[in-house]
Coordinates of C-alpha atoms in Angstrom, one line a residue:
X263 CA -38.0 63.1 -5.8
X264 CA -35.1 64.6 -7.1
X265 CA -33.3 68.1 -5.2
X266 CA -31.3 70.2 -8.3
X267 CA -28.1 71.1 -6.4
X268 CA -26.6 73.3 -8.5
X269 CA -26.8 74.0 -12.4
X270 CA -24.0 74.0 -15.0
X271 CA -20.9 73.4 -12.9
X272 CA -17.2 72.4 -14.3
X273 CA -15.5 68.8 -14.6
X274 CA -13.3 70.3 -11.3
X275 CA -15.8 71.4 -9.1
X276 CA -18.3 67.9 -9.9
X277 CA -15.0 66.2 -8.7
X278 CA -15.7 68.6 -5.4
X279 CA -19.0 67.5 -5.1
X280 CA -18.0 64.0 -5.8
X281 CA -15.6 64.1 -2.6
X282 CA -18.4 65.5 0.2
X283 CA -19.8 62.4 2.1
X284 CA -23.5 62.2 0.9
X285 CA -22.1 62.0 -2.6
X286 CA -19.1 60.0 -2.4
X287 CA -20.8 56.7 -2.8
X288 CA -21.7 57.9 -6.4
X289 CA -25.1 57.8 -8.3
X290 CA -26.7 54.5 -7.0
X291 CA -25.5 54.4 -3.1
X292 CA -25.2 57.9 -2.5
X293 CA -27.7 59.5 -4.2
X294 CA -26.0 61.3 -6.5
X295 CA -27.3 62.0 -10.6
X296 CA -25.0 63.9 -12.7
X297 CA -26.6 65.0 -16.6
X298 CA -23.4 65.5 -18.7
X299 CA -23.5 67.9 -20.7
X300 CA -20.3 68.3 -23.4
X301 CA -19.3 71.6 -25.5
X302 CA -16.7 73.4 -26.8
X303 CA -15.1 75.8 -24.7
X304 CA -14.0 79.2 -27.0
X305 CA -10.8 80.6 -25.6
X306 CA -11.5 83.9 -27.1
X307 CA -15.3 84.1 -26.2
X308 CA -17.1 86.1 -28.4
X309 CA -14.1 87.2 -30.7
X310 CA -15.4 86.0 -34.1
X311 CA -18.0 83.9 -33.3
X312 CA -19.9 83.9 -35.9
X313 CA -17.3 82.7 -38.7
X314 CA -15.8 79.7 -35.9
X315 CA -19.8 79.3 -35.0
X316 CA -20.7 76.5 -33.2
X317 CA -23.5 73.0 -33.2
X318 CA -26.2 73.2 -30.9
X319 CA -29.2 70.7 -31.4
X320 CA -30.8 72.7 -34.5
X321 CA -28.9 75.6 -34.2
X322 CA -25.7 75.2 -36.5
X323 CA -23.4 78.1 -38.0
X324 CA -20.2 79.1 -38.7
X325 CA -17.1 76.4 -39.7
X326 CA -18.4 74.3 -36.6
X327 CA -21.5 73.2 -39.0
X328 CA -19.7 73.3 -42.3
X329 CA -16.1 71.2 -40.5
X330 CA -18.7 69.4 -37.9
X331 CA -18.2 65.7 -39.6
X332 CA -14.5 66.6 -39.8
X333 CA -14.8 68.0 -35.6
X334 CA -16.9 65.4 -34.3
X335 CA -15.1 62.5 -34.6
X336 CA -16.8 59.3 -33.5
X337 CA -18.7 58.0 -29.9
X338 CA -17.7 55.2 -28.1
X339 CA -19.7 52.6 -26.2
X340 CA -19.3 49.3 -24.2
X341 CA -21.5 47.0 -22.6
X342 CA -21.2 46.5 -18.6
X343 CA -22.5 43.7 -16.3
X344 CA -23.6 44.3 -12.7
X345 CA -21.6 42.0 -10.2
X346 CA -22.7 40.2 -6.9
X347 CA -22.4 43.3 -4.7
X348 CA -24.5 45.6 -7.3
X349 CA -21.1 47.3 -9.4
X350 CA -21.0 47.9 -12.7
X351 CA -17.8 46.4 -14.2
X352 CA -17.2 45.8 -18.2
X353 CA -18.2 42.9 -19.6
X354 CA -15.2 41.7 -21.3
X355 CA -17.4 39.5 -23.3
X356 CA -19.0 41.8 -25.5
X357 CA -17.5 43.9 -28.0
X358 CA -17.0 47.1 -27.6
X359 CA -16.1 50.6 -29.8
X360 CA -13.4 52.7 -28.7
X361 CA -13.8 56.7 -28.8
X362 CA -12.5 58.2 -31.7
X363 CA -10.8 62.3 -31.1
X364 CA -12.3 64.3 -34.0
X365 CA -10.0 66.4 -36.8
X366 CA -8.7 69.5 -36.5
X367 CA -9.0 72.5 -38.7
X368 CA -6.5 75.5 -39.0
X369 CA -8.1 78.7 -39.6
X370 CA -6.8 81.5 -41.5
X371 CA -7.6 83.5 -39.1
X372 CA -5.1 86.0 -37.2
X373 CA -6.4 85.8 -33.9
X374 CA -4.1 89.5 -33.3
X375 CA -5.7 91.1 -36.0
X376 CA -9.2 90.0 -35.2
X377 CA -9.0 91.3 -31.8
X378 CA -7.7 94.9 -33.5
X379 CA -10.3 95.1 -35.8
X380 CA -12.9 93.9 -33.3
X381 CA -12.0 96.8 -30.6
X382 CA -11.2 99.4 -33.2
X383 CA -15.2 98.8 -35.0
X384 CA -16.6 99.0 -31.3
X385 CA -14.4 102.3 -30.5
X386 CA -16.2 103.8 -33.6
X387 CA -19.8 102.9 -32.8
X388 CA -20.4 101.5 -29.2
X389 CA -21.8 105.0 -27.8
X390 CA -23.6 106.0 -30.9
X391 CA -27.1 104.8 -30.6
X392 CA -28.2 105.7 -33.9
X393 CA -25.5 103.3 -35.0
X394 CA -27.3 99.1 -36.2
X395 CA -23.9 97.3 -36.9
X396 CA -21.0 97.3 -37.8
X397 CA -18.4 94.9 -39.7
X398 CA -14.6 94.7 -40.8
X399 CA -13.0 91.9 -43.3
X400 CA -9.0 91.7 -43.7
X401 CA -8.1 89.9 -46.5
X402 CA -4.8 88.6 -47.9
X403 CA -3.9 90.3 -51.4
X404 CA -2.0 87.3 -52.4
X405 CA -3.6 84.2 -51.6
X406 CA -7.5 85.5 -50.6
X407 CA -6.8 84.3 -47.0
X408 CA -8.9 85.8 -44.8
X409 CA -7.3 87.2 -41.5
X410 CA -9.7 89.0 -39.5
X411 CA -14.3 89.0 -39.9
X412 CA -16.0 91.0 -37.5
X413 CA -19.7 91.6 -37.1
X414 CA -20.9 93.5 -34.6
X415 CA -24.9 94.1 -34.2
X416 CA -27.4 95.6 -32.2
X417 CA -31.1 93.9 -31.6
X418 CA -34.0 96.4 -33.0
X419 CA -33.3 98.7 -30.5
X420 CA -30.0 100.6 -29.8
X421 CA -30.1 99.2 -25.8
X422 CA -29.3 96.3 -26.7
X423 CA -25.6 95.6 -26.3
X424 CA -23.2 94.7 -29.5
X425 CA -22.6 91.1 -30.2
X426 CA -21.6 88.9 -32.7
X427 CA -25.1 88.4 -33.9
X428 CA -25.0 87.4 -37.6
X429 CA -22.9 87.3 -40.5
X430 CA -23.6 90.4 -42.2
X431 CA -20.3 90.4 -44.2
X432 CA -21.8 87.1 -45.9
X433 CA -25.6 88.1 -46.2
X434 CA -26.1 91.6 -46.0
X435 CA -27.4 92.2 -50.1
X436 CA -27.7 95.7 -50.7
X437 CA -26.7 98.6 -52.8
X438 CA -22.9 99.7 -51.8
X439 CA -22.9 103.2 -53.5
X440 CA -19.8 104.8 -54.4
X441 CA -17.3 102.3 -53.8
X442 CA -18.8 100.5 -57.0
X443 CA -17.4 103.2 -58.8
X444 CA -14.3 101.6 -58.8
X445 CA -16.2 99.0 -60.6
X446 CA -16.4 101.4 -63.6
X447 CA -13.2 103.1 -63.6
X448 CA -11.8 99.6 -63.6
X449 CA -14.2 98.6 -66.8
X450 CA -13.3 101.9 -68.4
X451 CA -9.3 101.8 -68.2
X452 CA -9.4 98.1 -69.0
X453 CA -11.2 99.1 -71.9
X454 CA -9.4 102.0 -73.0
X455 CA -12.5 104.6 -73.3
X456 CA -10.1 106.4 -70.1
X457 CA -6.6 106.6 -71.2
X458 CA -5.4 108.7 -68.6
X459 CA -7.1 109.7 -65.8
X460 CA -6.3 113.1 -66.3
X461 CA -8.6 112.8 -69.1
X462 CA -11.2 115.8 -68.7
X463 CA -15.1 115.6 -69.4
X464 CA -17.8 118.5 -69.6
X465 CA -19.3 119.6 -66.3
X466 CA -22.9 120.2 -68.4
X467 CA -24.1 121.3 -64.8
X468 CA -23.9 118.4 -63.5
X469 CA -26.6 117.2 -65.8
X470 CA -26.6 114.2 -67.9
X471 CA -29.9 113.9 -69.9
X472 CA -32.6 111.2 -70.1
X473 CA -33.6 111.7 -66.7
X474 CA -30.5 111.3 -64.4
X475 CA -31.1 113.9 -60.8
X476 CA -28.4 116.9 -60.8
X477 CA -25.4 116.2 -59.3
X478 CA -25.4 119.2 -56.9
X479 CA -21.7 118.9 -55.8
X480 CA -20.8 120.1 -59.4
X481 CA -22.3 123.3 -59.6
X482 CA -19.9 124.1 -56.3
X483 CA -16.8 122.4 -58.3
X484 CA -18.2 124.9 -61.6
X485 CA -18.3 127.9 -59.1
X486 CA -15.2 127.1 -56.9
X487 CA -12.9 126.8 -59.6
X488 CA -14.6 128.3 -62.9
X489 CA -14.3 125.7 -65.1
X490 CA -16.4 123.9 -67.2
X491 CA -14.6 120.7 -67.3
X492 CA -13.7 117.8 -65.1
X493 CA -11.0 115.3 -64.7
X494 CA -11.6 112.1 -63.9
X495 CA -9.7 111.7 -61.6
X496 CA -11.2 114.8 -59.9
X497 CA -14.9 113.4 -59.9
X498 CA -13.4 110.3 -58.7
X499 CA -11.4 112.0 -55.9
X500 CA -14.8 113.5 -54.7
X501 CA -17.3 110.7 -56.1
X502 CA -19.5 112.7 -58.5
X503 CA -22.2 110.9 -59.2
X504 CA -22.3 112.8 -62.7
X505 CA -19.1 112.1 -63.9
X506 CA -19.7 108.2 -63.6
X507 CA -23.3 108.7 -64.8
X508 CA -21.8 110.8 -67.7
X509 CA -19.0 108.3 -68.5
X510 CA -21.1 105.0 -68.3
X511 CA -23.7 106.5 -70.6
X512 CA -21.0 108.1 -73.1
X513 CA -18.7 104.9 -73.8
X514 CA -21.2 102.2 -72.9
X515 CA -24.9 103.5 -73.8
X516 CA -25.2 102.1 -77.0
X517 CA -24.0 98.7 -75.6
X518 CA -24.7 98.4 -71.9
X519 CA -24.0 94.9 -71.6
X520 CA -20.4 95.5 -72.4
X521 CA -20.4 97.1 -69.0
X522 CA -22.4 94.5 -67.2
X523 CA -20.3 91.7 -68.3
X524 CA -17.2 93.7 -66.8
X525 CA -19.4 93.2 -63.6
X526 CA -20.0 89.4 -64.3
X527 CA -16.9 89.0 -64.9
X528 CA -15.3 90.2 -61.6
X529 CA -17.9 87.6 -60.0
X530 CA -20.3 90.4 -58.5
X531 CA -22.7 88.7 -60.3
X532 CA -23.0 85.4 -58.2
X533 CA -22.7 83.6 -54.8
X534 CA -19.6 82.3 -55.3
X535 CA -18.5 79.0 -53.0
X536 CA -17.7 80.1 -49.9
X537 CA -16.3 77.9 -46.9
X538 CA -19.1 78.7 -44.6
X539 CA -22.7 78.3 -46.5
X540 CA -24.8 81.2 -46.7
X541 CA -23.3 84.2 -48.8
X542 CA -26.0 86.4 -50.9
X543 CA -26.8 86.0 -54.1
X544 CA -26.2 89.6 -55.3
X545 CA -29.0 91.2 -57.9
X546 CA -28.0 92.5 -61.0
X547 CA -30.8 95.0 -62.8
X548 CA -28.9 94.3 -66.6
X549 CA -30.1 94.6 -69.7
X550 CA -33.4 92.4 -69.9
X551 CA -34.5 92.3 -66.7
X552 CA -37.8 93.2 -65.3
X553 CA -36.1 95.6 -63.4
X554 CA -34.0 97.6 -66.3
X555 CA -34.8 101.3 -67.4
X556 CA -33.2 103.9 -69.2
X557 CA -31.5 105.1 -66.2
X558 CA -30.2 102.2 -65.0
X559 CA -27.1 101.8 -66.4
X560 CA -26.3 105.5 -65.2
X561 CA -27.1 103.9 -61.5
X562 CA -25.4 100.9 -61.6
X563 CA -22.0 103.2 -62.4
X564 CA -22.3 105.0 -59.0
X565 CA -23.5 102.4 -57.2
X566 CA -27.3 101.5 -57.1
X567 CA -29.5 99.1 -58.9
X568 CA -27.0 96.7 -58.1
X569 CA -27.0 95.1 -54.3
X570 CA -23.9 93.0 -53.8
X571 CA -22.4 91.7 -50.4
X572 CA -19.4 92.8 -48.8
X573 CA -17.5 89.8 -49.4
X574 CA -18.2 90.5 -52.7
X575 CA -16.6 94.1 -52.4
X576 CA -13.9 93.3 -50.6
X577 CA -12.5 90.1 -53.5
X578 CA -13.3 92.9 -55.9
X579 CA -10.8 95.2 -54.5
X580 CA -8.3 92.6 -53.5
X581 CA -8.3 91.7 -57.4
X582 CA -7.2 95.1 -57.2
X583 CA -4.3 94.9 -54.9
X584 CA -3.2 91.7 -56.5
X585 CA -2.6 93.3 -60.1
X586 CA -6.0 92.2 -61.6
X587 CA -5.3 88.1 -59.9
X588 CA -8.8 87.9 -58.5
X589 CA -8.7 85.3 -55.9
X590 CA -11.3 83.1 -54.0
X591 CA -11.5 84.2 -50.2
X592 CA -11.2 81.3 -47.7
X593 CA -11.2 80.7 -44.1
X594 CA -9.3 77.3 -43.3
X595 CA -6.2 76.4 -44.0
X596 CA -5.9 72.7 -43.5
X597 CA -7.4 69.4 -41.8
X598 CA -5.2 68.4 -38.9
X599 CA -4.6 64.8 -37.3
X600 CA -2.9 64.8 -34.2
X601 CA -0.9 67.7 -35.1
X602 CA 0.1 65.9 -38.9
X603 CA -1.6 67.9 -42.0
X604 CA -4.1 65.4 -43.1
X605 CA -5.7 67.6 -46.1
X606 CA -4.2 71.0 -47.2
X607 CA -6.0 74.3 -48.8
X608 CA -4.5 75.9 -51.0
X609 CA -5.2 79.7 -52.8
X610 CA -7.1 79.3 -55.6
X611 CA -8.1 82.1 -58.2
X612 CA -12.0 83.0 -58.5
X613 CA -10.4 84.9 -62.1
X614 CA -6.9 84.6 -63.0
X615 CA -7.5 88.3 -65.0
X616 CA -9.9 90.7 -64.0
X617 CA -7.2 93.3 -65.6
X618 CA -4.1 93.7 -66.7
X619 CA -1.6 94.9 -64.5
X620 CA -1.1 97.9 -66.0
X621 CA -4.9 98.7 -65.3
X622 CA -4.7 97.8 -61.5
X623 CA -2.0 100.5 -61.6
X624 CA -3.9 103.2 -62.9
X625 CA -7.0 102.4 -60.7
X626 CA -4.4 102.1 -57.8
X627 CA -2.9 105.3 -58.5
X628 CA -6.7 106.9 -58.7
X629 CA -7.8 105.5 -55.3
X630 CA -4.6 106.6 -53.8
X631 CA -5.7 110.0 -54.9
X632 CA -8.9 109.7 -52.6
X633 CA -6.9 109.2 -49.4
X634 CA -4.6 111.7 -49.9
X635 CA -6.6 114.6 -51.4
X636 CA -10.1 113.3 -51.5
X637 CA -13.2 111.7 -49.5
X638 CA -11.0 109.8 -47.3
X639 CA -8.0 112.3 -46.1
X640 CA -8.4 110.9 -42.2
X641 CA -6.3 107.9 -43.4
X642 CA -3.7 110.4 -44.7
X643 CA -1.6 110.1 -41.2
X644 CA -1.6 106.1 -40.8
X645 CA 1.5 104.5 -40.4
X646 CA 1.0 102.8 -43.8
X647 CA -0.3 104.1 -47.2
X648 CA -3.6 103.1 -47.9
X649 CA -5.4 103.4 -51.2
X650 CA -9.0 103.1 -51.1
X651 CA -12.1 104.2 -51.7
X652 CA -16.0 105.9 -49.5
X653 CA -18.6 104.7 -49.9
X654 CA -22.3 106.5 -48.7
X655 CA -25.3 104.4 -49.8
X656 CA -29.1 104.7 -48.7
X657 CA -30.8 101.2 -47.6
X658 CA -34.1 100.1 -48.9
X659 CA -36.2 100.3 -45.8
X660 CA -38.9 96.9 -45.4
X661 CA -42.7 98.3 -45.9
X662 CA -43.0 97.8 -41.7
X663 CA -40.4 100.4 -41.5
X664 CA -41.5 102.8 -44.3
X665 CA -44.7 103.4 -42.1
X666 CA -46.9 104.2 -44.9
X667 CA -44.3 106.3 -46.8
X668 CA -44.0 105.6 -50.6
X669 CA -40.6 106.5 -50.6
X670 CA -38.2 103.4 -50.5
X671 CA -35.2 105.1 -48.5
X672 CA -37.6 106.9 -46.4
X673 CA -40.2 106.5 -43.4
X674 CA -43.2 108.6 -42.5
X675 CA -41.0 110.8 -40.6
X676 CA -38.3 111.1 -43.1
X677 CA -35.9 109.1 -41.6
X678 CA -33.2 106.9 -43.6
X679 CA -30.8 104.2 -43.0
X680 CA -27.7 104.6 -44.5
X681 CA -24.0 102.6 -44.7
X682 CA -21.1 104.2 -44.8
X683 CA -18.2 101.8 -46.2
X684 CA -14.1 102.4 -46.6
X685 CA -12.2 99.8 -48.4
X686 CA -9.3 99.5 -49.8
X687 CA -5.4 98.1 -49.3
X688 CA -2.3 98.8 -47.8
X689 CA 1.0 99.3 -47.9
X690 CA -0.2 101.8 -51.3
X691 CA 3.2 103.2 -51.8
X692 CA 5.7 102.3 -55.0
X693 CA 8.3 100.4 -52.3
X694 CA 5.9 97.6 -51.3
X695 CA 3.1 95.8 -52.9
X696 CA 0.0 95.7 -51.3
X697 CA -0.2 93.1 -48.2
X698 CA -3.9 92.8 -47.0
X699 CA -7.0 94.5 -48.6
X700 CA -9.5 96.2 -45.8
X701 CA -13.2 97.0 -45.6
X702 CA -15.3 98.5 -42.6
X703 CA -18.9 99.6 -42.9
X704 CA -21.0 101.2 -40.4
X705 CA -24.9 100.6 -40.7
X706 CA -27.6 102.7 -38.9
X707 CA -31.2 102.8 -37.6
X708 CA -33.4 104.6 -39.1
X709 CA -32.0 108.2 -38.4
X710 CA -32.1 111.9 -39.6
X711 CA -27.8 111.4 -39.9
X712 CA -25.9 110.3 -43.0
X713 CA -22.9 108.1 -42.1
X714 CA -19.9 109.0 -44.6
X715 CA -17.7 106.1 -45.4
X716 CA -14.6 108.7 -44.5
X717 CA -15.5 109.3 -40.7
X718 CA -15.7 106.5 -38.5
X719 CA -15.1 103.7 -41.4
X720 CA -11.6 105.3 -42.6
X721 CA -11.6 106.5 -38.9
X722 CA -11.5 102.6 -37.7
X723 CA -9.1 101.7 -40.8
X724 CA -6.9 103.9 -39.4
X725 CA -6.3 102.6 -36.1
X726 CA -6.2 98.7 -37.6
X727 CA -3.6 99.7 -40.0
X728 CA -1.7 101.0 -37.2
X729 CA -1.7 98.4 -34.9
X730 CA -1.0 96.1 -37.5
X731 CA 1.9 98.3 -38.4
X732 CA 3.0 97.8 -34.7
X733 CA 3.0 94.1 -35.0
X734 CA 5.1 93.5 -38.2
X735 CA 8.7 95.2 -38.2
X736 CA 8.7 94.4 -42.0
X737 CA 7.6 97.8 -42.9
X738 CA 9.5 99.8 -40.3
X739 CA 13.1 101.5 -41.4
X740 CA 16.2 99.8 -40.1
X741 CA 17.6 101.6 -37.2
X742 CA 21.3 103.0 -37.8
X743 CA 24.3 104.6 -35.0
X744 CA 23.9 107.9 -36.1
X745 CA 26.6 109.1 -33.1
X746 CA 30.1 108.4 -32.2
X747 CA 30.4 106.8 -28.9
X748 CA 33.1 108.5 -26.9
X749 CA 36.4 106.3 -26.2
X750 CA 36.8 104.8 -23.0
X751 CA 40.1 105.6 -21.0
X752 CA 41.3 103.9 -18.0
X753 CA 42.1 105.9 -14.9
X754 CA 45.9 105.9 -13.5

């Protein structure tokens, strides 16, 4: 029989073992039987574990399964002969195959930024037990690169600690709400229905007929300011449902698919190739669908009947940032040989126009708005101008969690899941062009709370864009003498 000394110990402390006098002789005089057992060792642990992943018999994720032929490399074996006095030597008369070190790959990640983003999503939702998840993409404006991915999640129950669990910025499908009302300000500057975004529309109440809901929020705007008329860029400052119902329906009613070929066109339509497999297929309720009524199109322009992923979001809005140069997100940067560059990556455009420049200035100018007097005035104060836009959206609860309730959004005790998204870019301000495009969203349990894309999203944008303010003296003003320095004398 066999005695198990001790489980899962290092290469140094088998050499230990190796050393104490039982076990010296090795495995056929002393007694000793060592299982090897090889892995990769993560020098950051858990930070971003999900997008480096790892290969474990079946279990394969991340760029470890998707780079694993490139990783691997190839085994080694030779054949051995036992001598007179029972070693094992090589026999030198058989072939043999030596081992073979496997690739490289660069990442794009920034392992500085991943680790501020990773501690600024848990300071926003670690205690709060109503809180599911929560995730975080940085992206590169230019190039698509992406330099930070965070997800955070809890298990079904809020005891359960947060972890790396799964890639919900690549497969969480849903409806986004009001940051997809960028979407159709984007559509309707491109296509010159808005002109200006002064341009003003009839309050009506907040009603737009043919069975749209009230927008509430406008009756207060009516009886706050007495008007009767909104700007756009108002009812985008405060994301009025109505406005974007009222405008879709006004300039694109009679030809919806105009609009939804805007949508196509800015790729939230597809699951477009991704370096690690896996990203949602969003679903598109268009014209002809099973799914389409006469409200839809109202929907779609504040955000429902359309369920996108966040990836998708966040290449929207870094077309945005990139004066209407939509490009494809990526992870790795090259394949590396022993230090050489064996295969190289380089930025590639998922659409070379999503809009003309002039457009992603208007729209930039609009979401600028909504950090400085709007939904997001918490990211007011960061060390860099941010231009964004909230997002508040209800989740489609599974028929387990609905209990019985016919309600899609709601259980049996009238609880709701909700997301609460911020994204946007930075620096926003005239003096720089935009350098990395952001997005946070929170996700929670089943709860009587809403979770507002301007308090612990913008909160956590906040805090990233000022660490990563800290790290890069490119944006910080050059120091000057601004006093004389008194003459020195030499005493006699």
């Amino acid at each position: 029989k066999s005695l198990l000394i001790r489980k899962s110990v290092d290469l140094e402390t088998l050499r230990r073992i190796q050393t104490f006098p039982l076990y010296k002789e090795g495995s056929y005089r002393g007694g000793l039987i060592v299982e090897a057992h090889e892995e990769r060792i993560y020098p950051y642990d858990s930070l971003a574990r999900r997008v480096i992943g790892y290969v474990k018999e079946q279990n394969r994720i991340g760029l470890e399964n998707s780079f694993d032929s490139e990783l691997h490399g190839r085994d080694g074996y030779e054949w051995r002969r036992v001598t007179d006095d029972g070693s094992w030597v090589r026999d030198l008369d058989s072939t043999s195959v030596q081992v073979q070190d496997g690739n490289d790959i660069r990442t794009t990640l920034n392992v500085d930024f991943q680790d501020i983003a990773d501690k600024a999503l848990r300071a926003q939702i670690d205690g709060d037990d109503d809180v599911r998840a929560g995730i975080c993409i940085i992206m590169e404006a230019k190039t698509g690169a992406i330099r930070a991915m965070v997800n955070l999640s809890r298990g079904a129950t809020p005891q359960t600690t947060l972890w790396e669990r799964e890639n919900l910025v690549l497969r969480q499908v849903g409806e986004q709400g009001s940051v997809m009302k960028t979407v159709t300000l984007l559509s309707l500057v491109e296509d010159g229905h808005v002109r200006t975004l002064e341009q003003t529309i009839p309050t009506n109440n907040g009603v737009v007929s043919g069975g749209y809901n009230q927008d509430v929020h406008i009756l207060d705007y009516q009886r706050e300011t007495g008007r009767r008329d909104i700007s756009v860029m108002h009812g985008f400052e405060i994301s009025s449902n109505y406005v974007f119902t009222y405008l879709a329906e006004n300039y694109y009613g009679k030809n919806p698919q105009e609009m939804f070929d805007h949508i196509y066109s800015y790729r939230l339509g597809e699951a477009f190739d991704f370096d690690i497999p896996g990203l949602g297929t969003p679903v598109v309720n268009r014209p002809g669908t099973p799914s389409w009524s006469k409200t839809t199109l109202g929907t779609t322009a504040y955000g429902y009947s359309i369920s996108v992923t966040p990836l998708h979001i966040a290449t929207f809005y870094n077309g945005i940032a990139n004066k209407g140069r939509m490009m494809k997100p990526y992870l790795v940067e090259s394949v590396e040989k022993d230090g050489k560059v064996i295969r190289q990556f380089e930025p590639s455009a998922l659409n070379a126009s999503i809009c003309s420049p002039a457009t992603a200035d208007t729209v930039t100018r609009a979401l600028r708005a909504v950090v400085n007097t709007g939904t997001a005035t918490r990211l007011k104060s960061a060390k860099l101008s941010v231009a964004g836009k909230t997002g508040t959206a209800r989740v489609v609860l599974s028929a387990d969690e609905r209990g019985g309730s016919r309600d899609p959004y709601s259980d049996a005790y009238g609880r709701k899941k909700f997301q609460g998204t911020f994204v946007g870019f930075f620096p926003a301000d005239p003096e720089h062009d935009p350098k990395y495009t952001i997005l946070v969203t929170v996700y929670s349990y089943p709860s009587h709370r809403n979770f507002y894309g301007g308090t612990k999203p913008a909160l956590a944008v906040r805090e990233i864009v000022d660490k990563i303010y800290a790290l890069d003296d490119t944006w910080r003003p050059e120091l000057r003498p601004t006093a004389k320095v008194p003459e020195m004398t030499e005493e006699k």
